[in-house]
Structure formats: structure tokens, C-alpha cells
PDB file of C-alpha atoms in Angstrom:
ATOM      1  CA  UNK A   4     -18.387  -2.406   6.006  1.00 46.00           C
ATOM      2  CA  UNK A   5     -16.643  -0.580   8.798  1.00 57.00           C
ATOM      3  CA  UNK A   6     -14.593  -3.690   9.555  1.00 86.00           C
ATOM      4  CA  UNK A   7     -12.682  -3.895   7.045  1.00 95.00           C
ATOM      5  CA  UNK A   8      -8.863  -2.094   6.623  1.00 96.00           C
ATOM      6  CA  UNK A   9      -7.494  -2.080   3.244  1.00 98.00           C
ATOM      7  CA  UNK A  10      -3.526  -1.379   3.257  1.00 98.00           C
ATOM      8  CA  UNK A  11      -2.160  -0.264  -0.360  1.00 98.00           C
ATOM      9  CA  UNK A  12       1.750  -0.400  -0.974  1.00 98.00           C
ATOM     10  CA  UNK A  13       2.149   2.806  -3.178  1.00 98.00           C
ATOM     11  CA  UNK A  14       5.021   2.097  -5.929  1.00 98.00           C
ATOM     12  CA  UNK A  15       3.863  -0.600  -8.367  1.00 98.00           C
ATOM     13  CA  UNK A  16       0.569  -0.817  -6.665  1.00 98.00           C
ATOM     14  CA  UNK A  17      -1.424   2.161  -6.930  1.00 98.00           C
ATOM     15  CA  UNK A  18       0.766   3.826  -9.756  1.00 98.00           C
ATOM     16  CA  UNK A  19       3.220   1.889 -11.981  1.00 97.00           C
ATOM     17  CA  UNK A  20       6.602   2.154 -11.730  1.00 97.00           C
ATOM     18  CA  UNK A  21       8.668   2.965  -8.967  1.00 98.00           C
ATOM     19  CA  UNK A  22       8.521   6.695  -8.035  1.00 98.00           C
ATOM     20  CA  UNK A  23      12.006   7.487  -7.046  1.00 98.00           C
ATOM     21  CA  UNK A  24      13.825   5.925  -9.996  1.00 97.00           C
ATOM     22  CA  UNK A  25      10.528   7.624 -12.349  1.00 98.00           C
ATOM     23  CA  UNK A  26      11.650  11.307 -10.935  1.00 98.00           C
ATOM     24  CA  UNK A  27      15.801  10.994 -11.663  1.00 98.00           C
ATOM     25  CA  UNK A  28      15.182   9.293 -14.591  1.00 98.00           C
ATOM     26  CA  UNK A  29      12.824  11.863 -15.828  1.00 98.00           C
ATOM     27  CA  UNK A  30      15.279  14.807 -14.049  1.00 98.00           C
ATOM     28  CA  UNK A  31      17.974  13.059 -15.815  1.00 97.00           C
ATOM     29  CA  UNK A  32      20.078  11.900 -12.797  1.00 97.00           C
ATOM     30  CA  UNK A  33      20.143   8.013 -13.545  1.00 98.00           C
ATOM     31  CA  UNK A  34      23.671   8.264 -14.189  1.00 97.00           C
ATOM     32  CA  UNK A  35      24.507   9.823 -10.788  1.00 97.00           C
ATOM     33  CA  UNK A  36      22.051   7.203  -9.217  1.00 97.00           C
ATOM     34  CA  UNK A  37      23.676   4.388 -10.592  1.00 97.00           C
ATOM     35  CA  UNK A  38      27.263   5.209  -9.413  1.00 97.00           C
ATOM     36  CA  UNK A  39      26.180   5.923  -6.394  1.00 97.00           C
ATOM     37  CA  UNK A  40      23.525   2.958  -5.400  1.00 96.00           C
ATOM     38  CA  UNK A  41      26.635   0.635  -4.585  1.00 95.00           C
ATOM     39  CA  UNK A  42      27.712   2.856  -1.681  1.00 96.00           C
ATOM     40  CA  UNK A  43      24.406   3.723   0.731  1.00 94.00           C
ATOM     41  CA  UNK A  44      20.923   2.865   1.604  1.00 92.00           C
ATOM     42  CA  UNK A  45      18.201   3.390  -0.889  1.00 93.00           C
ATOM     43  CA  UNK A  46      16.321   5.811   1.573  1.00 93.00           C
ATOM     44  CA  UNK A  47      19.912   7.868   1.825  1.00 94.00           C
ATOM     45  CA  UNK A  48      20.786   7.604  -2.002  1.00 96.00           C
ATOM     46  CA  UNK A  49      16.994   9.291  -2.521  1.00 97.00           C
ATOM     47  CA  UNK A  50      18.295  12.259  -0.572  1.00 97.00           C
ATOM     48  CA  UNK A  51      21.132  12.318  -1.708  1.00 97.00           C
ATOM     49  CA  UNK A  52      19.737  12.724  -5.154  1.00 98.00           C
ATOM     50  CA  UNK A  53      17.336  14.934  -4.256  1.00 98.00           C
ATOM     51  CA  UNK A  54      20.415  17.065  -3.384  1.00 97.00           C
ATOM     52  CA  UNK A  55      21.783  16.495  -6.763  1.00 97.00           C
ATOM     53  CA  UNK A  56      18.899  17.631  -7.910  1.00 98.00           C
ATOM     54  CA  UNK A  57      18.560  21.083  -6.592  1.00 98.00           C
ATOM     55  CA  UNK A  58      22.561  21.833  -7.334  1.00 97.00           C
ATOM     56  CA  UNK A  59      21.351  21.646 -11.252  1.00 97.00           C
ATOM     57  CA  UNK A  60      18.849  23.838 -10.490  1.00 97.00           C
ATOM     58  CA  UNK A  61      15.774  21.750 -10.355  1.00 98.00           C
ATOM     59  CA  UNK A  62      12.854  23.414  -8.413  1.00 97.00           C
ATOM     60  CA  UNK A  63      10.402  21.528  -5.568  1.00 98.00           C
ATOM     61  CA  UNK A  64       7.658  22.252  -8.611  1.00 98.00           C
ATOM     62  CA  UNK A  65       9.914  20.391 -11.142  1.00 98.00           C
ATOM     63  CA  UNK A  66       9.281  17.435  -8.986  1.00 98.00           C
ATOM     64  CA  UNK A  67       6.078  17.808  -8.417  1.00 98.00           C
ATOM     65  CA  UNK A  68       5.012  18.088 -12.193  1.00 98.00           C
ATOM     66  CA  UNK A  69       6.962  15.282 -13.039  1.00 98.00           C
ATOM     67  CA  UNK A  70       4.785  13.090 -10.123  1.00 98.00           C
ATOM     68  CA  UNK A  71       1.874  14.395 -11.473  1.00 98.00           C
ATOM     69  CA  UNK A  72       2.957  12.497 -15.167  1.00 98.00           C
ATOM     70  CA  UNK A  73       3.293   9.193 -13.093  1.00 98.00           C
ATOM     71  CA  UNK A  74       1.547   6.868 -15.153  1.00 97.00           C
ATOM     72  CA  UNK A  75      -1.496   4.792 -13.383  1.00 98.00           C
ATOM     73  CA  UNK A  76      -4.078   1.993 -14.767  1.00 98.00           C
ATOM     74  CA  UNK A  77      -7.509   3.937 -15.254  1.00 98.00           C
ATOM     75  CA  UNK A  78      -9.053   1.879 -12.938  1.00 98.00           C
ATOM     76  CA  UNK A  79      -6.896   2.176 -10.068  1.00 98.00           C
ATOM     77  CA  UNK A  80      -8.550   5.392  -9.277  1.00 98.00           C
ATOM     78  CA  UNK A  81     -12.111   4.089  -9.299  1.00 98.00           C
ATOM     79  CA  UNK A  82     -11.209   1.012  -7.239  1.00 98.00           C
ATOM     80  CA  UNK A  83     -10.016   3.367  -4.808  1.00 98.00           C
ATOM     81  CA  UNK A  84     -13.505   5.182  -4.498  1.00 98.00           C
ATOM     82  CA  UNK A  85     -15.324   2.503  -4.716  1.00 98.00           C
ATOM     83  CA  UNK A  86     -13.274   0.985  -1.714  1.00 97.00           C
ATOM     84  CA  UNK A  87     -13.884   4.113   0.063  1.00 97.00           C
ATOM     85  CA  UNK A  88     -17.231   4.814  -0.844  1.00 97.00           C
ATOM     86  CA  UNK A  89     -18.437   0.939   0.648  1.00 95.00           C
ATOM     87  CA  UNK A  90     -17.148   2.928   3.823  1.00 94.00           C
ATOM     88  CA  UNK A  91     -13.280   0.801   4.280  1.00 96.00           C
ATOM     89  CA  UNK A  92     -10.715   2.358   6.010  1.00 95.00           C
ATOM     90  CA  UNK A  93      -7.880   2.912   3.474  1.00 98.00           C
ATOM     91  CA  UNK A  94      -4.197   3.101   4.613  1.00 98.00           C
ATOM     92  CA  UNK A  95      -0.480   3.697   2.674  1.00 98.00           C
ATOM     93  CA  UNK A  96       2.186   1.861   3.808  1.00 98.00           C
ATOM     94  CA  UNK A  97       4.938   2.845   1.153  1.00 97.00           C
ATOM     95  CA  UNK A  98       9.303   2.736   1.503  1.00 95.00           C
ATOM     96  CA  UNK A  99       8.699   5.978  -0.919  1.00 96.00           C
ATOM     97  CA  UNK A 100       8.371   9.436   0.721  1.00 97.00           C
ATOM     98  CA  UNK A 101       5.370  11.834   1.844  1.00 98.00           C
ATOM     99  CA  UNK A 102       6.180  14.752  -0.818  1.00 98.00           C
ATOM    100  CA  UNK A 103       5.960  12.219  -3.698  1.00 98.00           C
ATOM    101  CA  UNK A 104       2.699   9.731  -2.721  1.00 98.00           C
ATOM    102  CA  UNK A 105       0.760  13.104  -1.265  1.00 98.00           C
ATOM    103  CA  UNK A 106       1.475  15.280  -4.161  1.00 98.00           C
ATOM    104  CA  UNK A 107       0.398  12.225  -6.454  1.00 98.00           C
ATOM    105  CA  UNK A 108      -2.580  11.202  -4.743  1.00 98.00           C
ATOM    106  CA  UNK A 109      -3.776  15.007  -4.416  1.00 98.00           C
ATOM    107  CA  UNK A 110      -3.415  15.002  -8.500  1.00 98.00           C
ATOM    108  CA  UNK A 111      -5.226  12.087  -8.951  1.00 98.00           C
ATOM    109  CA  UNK A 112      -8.153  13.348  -6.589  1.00 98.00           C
ATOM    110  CA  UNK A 113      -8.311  10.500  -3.567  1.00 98.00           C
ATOM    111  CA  UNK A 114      -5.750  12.018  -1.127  1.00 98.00           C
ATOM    112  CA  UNK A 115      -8.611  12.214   1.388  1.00 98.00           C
ATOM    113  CA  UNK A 116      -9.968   8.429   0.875  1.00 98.00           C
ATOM    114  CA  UNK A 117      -6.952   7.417   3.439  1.00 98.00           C
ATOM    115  CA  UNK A 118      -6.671   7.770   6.666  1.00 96.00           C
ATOM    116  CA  UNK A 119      -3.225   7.845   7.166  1.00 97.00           C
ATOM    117  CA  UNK A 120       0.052   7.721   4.849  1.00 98.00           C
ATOM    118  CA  UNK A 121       3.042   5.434   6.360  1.00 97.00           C
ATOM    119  CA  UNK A 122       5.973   6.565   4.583  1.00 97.00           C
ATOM    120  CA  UNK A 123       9.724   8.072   4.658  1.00 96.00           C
ATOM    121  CA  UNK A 124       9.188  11.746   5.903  1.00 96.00           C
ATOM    122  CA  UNK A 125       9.809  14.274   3.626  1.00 97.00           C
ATOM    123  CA  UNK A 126       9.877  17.981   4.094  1.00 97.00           C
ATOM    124  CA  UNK A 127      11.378  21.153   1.629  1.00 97.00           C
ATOM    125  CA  UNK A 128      14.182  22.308   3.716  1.00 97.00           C
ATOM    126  CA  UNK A 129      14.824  26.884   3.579  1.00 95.00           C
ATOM    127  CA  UNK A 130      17.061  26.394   0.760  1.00 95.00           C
ATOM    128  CA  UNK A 131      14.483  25.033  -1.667  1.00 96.00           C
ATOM    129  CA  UNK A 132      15.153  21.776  -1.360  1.00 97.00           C
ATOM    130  CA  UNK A 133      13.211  18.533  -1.068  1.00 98.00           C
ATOM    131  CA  UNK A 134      15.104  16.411   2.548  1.00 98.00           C
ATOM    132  CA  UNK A 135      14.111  12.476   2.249  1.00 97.00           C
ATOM    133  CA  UNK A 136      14.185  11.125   6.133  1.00 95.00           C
ATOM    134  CA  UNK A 137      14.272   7.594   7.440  1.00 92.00           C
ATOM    135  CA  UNK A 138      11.331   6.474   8.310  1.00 78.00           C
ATOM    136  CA  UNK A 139      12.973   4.460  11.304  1.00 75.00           C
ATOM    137  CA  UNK A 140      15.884   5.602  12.871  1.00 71.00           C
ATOM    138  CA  UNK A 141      18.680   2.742  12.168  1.00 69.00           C
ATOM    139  CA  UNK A 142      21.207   4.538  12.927  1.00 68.00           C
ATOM    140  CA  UNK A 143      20.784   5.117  16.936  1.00 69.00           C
ATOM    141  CA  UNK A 144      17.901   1.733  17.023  1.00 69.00           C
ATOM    142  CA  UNK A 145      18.041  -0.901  14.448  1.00 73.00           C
ATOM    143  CA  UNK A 146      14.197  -2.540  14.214  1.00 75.00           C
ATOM    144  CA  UNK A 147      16.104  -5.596  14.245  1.00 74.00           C
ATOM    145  CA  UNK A 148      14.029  -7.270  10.860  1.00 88.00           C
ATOM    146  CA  UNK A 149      16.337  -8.892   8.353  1.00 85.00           C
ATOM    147  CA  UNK A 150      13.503  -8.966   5.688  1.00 82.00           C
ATOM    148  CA  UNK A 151      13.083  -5.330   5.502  1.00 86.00           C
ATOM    149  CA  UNK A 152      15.506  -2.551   4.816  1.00 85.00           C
ATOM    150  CA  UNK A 153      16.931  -0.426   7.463  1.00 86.00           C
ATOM    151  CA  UNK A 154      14.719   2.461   7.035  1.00 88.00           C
ATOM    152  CA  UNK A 155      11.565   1.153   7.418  1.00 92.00           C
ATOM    153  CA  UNK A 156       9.806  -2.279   8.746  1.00 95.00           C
ATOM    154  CA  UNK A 157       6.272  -2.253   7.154  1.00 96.00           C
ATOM    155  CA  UNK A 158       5.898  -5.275   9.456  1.00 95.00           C
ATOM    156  CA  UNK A 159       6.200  -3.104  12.647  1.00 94.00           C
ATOM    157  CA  UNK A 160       4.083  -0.640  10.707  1.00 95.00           C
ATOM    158  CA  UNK A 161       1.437  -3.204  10.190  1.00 96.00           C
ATOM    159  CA  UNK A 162       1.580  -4.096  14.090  1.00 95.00           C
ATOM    160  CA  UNK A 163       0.876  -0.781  14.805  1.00 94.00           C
ATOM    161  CA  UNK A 164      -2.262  -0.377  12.791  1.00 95.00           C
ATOM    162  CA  UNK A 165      -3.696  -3.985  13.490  1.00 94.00           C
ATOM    163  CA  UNK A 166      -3.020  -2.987  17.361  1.00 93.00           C
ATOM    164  CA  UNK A 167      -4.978   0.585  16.793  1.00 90.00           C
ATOM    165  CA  UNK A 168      -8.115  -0.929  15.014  1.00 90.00           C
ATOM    166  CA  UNK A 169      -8.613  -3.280  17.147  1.00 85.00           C
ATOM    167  CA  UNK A 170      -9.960  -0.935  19.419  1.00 80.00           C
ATOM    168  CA  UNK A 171     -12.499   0.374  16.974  1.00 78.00           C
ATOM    169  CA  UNK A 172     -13.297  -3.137  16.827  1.00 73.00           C
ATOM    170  CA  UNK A 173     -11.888  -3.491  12.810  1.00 68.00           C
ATOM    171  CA  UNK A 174     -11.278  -7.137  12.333  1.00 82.00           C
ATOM    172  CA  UNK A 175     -10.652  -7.697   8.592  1.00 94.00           C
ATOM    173  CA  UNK A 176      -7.413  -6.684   6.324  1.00 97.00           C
ATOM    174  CA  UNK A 177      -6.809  -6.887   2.947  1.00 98.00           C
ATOM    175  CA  UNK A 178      -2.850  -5.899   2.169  1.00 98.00           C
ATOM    176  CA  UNK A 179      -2.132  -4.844  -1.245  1.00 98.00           C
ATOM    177  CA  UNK A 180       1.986  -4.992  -2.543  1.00 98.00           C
ATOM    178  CA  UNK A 181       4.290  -6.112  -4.840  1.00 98.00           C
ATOM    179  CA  UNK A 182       7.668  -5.933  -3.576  1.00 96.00           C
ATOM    180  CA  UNK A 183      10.149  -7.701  -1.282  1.00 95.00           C
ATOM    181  CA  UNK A 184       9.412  -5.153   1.827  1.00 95.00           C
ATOM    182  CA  UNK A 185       5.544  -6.493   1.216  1.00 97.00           C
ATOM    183  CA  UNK A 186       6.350  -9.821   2.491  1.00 97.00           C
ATOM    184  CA  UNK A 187       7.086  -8.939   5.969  1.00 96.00           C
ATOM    185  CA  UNK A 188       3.716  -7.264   6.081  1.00 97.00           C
ATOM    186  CA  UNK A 189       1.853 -10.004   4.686  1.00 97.00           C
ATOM    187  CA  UNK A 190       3.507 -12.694   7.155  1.00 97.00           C
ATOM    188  CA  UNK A 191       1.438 -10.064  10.071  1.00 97.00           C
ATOM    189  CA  UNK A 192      -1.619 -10.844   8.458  1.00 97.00           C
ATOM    190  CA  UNK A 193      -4.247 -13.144  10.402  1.00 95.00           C
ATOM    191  CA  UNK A 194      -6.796 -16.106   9.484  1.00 94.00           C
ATOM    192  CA  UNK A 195      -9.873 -14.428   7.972  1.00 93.00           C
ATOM    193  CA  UNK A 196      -7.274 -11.796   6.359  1.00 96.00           C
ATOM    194  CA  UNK A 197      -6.672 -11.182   2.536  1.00 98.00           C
ATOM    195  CA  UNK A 198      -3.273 -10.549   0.941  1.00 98.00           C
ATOM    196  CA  UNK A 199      -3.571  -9.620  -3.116  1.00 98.00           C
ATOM    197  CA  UNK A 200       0.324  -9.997  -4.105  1.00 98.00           C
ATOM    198  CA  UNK A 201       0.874  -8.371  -7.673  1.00 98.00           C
ATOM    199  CA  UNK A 202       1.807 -11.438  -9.892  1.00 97.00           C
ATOM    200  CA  UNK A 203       5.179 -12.160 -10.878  1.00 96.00           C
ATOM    201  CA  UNK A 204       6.666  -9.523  -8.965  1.00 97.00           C
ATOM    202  CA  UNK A 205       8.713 -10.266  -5.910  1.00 97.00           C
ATOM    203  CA  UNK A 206       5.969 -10.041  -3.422  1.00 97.00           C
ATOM    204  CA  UNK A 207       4.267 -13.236  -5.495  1.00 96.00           C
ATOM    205  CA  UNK A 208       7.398 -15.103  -5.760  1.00 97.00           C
ATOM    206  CA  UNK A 209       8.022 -15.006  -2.282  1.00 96.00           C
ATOM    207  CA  UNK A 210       4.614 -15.794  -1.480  1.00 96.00           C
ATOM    208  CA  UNK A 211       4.736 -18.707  -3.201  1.00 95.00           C
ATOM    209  CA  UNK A 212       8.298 -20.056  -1.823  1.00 95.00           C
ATOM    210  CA  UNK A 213       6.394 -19.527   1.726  1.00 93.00           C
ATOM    211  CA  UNK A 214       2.700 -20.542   1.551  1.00 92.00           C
ATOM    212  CA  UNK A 215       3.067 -22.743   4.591  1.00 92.00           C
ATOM    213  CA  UNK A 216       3.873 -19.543   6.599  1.00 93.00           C
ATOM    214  CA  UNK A 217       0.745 -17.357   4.943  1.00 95.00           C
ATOM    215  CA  UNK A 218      -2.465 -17.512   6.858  1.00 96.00           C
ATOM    216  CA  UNK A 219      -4.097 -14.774   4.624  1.00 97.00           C
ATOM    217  CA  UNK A 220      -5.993 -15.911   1.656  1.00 97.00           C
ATOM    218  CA  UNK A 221      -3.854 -15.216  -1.339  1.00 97.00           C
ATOM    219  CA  UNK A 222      -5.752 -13.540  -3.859  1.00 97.00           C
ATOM    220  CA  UNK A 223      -3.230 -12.636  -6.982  1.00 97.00           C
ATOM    221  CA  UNK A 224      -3.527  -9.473  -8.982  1.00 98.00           C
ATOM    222  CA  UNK A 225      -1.958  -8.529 -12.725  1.00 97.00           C
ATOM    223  CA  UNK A 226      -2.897  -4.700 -13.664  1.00 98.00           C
ATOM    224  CA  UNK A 227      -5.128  -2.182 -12.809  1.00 97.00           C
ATOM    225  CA  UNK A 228      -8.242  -4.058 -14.071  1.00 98.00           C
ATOM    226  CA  UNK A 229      -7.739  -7.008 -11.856  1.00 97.00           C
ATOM    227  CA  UNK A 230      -7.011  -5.150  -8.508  1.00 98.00           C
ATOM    228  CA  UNK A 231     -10.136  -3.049  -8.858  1.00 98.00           C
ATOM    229  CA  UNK A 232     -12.172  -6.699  -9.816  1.00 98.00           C
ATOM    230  CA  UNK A 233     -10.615  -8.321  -7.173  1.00 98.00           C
ATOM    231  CA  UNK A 234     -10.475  -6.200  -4.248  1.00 98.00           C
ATOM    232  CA  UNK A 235     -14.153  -5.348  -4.779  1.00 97.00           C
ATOM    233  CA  UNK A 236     -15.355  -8.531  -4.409  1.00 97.00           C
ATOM    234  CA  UNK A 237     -13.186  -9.533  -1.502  1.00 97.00           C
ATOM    235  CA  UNK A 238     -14.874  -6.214   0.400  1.00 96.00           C
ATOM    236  CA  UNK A 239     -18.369  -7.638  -0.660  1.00 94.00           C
ATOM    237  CA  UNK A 240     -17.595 -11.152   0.216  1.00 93.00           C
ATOM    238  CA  UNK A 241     -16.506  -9.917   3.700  1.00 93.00           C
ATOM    239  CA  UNK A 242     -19.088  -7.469   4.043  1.00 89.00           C
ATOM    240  CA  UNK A 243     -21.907 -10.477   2.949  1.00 89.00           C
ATOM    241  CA  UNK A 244     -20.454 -12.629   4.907  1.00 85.00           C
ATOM    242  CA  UNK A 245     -20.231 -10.105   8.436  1.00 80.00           C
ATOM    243  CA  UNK A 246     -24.223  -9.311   7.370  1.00 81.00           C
ATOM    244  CA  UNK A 247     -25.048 -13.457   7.628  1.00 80.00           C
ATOM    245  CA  UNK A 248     -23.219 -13.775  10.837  1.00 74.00           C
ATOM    246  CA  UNK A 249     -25.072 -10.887  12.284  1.00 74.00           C
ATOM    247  CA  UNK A 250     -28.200 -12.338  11.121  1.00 77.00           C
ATOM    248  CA  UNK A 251     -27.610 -15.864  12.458  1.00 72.00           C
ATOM    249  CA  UNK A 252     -25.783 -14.878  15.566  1.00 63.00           C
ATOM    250  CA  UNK A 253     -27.099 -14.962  19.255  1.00 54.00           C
ATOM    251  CA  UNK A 254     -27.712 -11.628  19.254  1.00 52.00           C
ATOM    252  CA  UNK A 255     -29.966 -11.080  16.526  1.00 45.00           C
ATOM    253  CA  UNK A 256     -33.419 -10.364  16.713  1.00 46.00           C
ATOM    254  CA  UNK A 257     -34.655 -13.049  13.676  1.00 41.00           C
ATOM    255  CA  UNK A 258     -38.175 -11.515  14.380  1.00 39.00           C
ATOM    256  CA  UNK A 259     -37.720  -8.230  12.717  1.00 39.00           C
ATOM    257  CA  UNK A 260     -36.067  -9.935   9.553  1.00 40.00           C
ATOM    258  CA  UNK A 261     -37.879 -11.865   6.639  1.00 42.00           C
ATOM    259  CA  UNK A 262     -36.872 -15.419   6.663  1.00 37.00           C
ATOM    260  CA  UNK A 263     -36.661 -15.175   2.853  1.00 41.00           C
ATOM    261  CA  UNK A 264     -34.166 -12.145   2.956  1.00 42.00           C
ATOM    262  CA  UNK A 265     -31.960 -14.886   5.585  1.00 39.00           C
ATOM    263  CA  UNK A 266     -32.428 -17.579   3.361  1.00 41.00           C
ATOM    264  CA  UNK A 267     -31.244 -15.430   0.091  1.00 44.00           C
ATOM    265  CA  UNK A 268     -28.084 -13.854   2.131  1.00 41.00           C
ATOM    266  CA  UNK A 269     -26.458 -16.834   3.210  1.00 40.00           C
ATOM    267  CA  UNK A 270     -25.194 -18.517   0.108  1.00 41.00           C
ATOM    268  CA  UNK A 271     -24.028 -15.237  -1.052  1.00 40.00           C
ATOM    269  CA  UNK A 272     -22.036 -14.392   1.977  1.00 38.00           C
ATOM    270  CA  UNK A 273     -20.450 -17.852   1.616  1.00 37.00           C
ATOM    271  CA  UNK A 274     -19.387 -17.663  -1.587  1.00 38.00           C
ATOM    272  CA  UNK A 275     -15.954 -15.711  -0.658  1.00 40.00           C
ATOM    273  CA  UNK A 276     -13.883 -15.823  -4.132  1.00 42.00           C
ATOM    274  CA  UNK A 277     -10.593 -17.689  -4.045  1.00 39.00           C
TER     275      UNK A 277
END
């Protein structure tokens, strides 16, 4: 099972709704937000705001309790563990910010089944207050990738990790999104790869505009429910279906195995859901 990477976007994915527009709406800044999303980035707005924020005296914990009311599907959580538990290496690749996913996945008790968060960094500067950085630097080095936003290419991000597990000798992904900035992403994926697009979001509507250009297996997902179902039996399809090739390859020794137990593990690991 060690083969297999599982990226989760974070917003709309793993909880759902979008976490900057849940805290000012909830700190009642919408109004300020909305005169002000016409005239800067989304990653500067959000720090902007989080500016606004501390003027009106908002603490760093009035944030954090209001993450911590995020609503999530009930079995987002167990899918999760599960995913973990099977022994798959979980990632974050989120356009929202480290203060907000950490302090929500710490609350909901899985902040240690990933290995790495790839977000906006966030810090809480001497004055109390909550700074939102770019997580790429566009104003002295564009990335250059008109399907992403300025602040961060999850494409380049997914590079990155597909270049460092490859060295571990991780072959498998399965990319989990629902929003424009997924689709770069997804287009990194390879043959034998899994993308699970959240249906009739963005991330699904482009997917199906492009399918010539996918060579993931699309695997579409509707709430909570279906993700866990879903991504579940993709990692046991891929992990049946790594445990036949092992068995039937060059290099295994067909002595020490049952030719029943062969016989019954083949069919299963070929039946990969669609």
C-alpha cells in the first residue's frame, strides 16, 4: 500500500464550504470583502481582511473557534483514517492558508495522517495578528501558468511531489478537488493515476470540457459518503492489483505461494471500479 499518494484539495473537499469566505462571513466582514474583491488578488484580499479583522478587535482565538465550527460530512474524517491506516501517504495541496487547514485538521483529530500541508503561509505577526503570504512569489517571479492564480500553481506543486516520490519508488496518485485551481493539478496526473473531481463543481465541468487531455481515470464524487466509498476502493483496487503483479511477475518466487490464493487474487485485483 506504500505506493500509493493521495492528494486532498482542502476547501470543498475535506470540509464544506470555502474557509476564507466561512471566517468573514461568520466575523461579519462580507461587506468589506465584497467592496474590496474587485481591486486585488484573492490571496491579498485574505490579508487584507485578516487586517480588518484585528482593527475590530477580533482575536487569533476568534478565528480559530470559528474554524473549529467549519462544517464537514461525518465521513470525511473516517475516510481519512482509513486512507491512512491502509498505510497511503496523504498530502494537502490547498490555495487556503496554514493557520486555517492546521488549526482545522488538529480539531478534527487527523493533522498527523499527512505528510505535508501545501498551502499559502500564514503566521500571527507581534501585534496579534493573523499575516496571509503568497504561496509563490508573483510579484518578483511569475510561475508563468494561466490556469492558476498568481499565488499559487498546484500544478508546479504537484511536480514537485510526483518528482520527490519517485525516489521512494511511489508510483500511484489519486488527486482529490473541486475547484478551477484543481484542474491544473489533475492535467499532471499520469496513466495508471486516479483523479475524483467533486461533481458539478468547477473541477467536474472542466474535466468534462477536456477529457481528451485527462489520462487519470476519472472517478466522480458528490458528498462525504461517496468520497470515503470511492476513494477506498480505488486504494484497494490499486493495492489488489500491485499484490497480483507481484505475484505473477519475474521476480516472484510462485513456490512459496498457494496456487489457489493466485488464482483467487487475480480477478479481484482486476476488477478496478470505473
Amino acid at each position: 500500500m506504500a505506493g500509493i499518494v493521495v492528494v486532498f484539495d482542502f476547501d470543498k473537499t475535506i470540509i464544506d464550504l470555502d474557509s476564507d469566505n466561512w471566517v468573514v462571513d461568520e466575523l461579519g466582514a462580507t461587506e468589506s470583502f465584497n467592496q474590496l474583491l474587485p481591486t486585488m488578488p484573492w490571496n491579498t484580499l485574505m490579508d487584507t481582511m485578516m487586517g480588518e479583522l484585528h482593527s475590530r478587535g477580533k482575536t487569533i482565538d476568534d478565528i480559530a473557534e470559528v474554524l473549529k465550527r467549519a462544517p464537514i460530512h461525518p465521513r470525511v474524517v473516517p475516510a481519512i483514517r482509513a486512507a491512512h491506516a491502509l498505510g497511503c501517504d496523504l498530502r494537502v495541496v490547498s490555495d487556503a492558508n496554514l493557520f486555517f487547514i492546521e488549526t482545522i485538521l488538529k480539531h478534527l483529530g487527523v493533522r498527523d495522517c499527512f505528510t505535508e500541508i501545501n498551502t499559502n503561509p500564514s503566521y500571527v505577526d507581534d501585534q496579534g495578528r493573523l499575516r496571509i503570504l503568497p504561496s509563490h512569489d508573483f510579484h518578483s517571479s511569475p510561475h508563468g501558468c494561466d490556469l492558476c492564480p498568481p499565488n499559487m500553481c498546484k500544478g508546479l506543486v504537484m511536480e514537485r511531489i510526483q518528482a520527490s516520490v519517485a525516489k521512494e519508488g511511489k508510483k500511484k496518485f489519486i488527486y482529490l478537488g473541486d475547484g478551477t485551481g484543481d484542474f491544473c493539478p489533475s492535467l499532471k496526473l499520469r496513466e495508471g493515476d486516479h483523479v475524483m473531481p467533486r461533481k458539478n463543481y468547477p473541477l467536474w465541468d472542466l474535466i468534462c470540457k477536456n477529457r481528451v487531455h485527462m489520462k487519470a481515470e476519472i472517478h466522480e464524487w458528490s458528498d462525504g459518503e461517496d468520497l470515503e466509498r470511492v476513494l477506498l476502493q480505488l486504494i484497494n483496487a490499486i493495492s489488489m492489483e500491485e499484490e497480483a503483479n507481484k505475484l505473477f511477475s519475474g521476480d516472484c518466487k510462485f513456490g512459496s505461494i498457494p496456487m489457489a490464493a493466485a488464482h483467487q487474487a487475480l480477478p479481484k485485483a482486476l476488477s478496478v471500479p470505473h
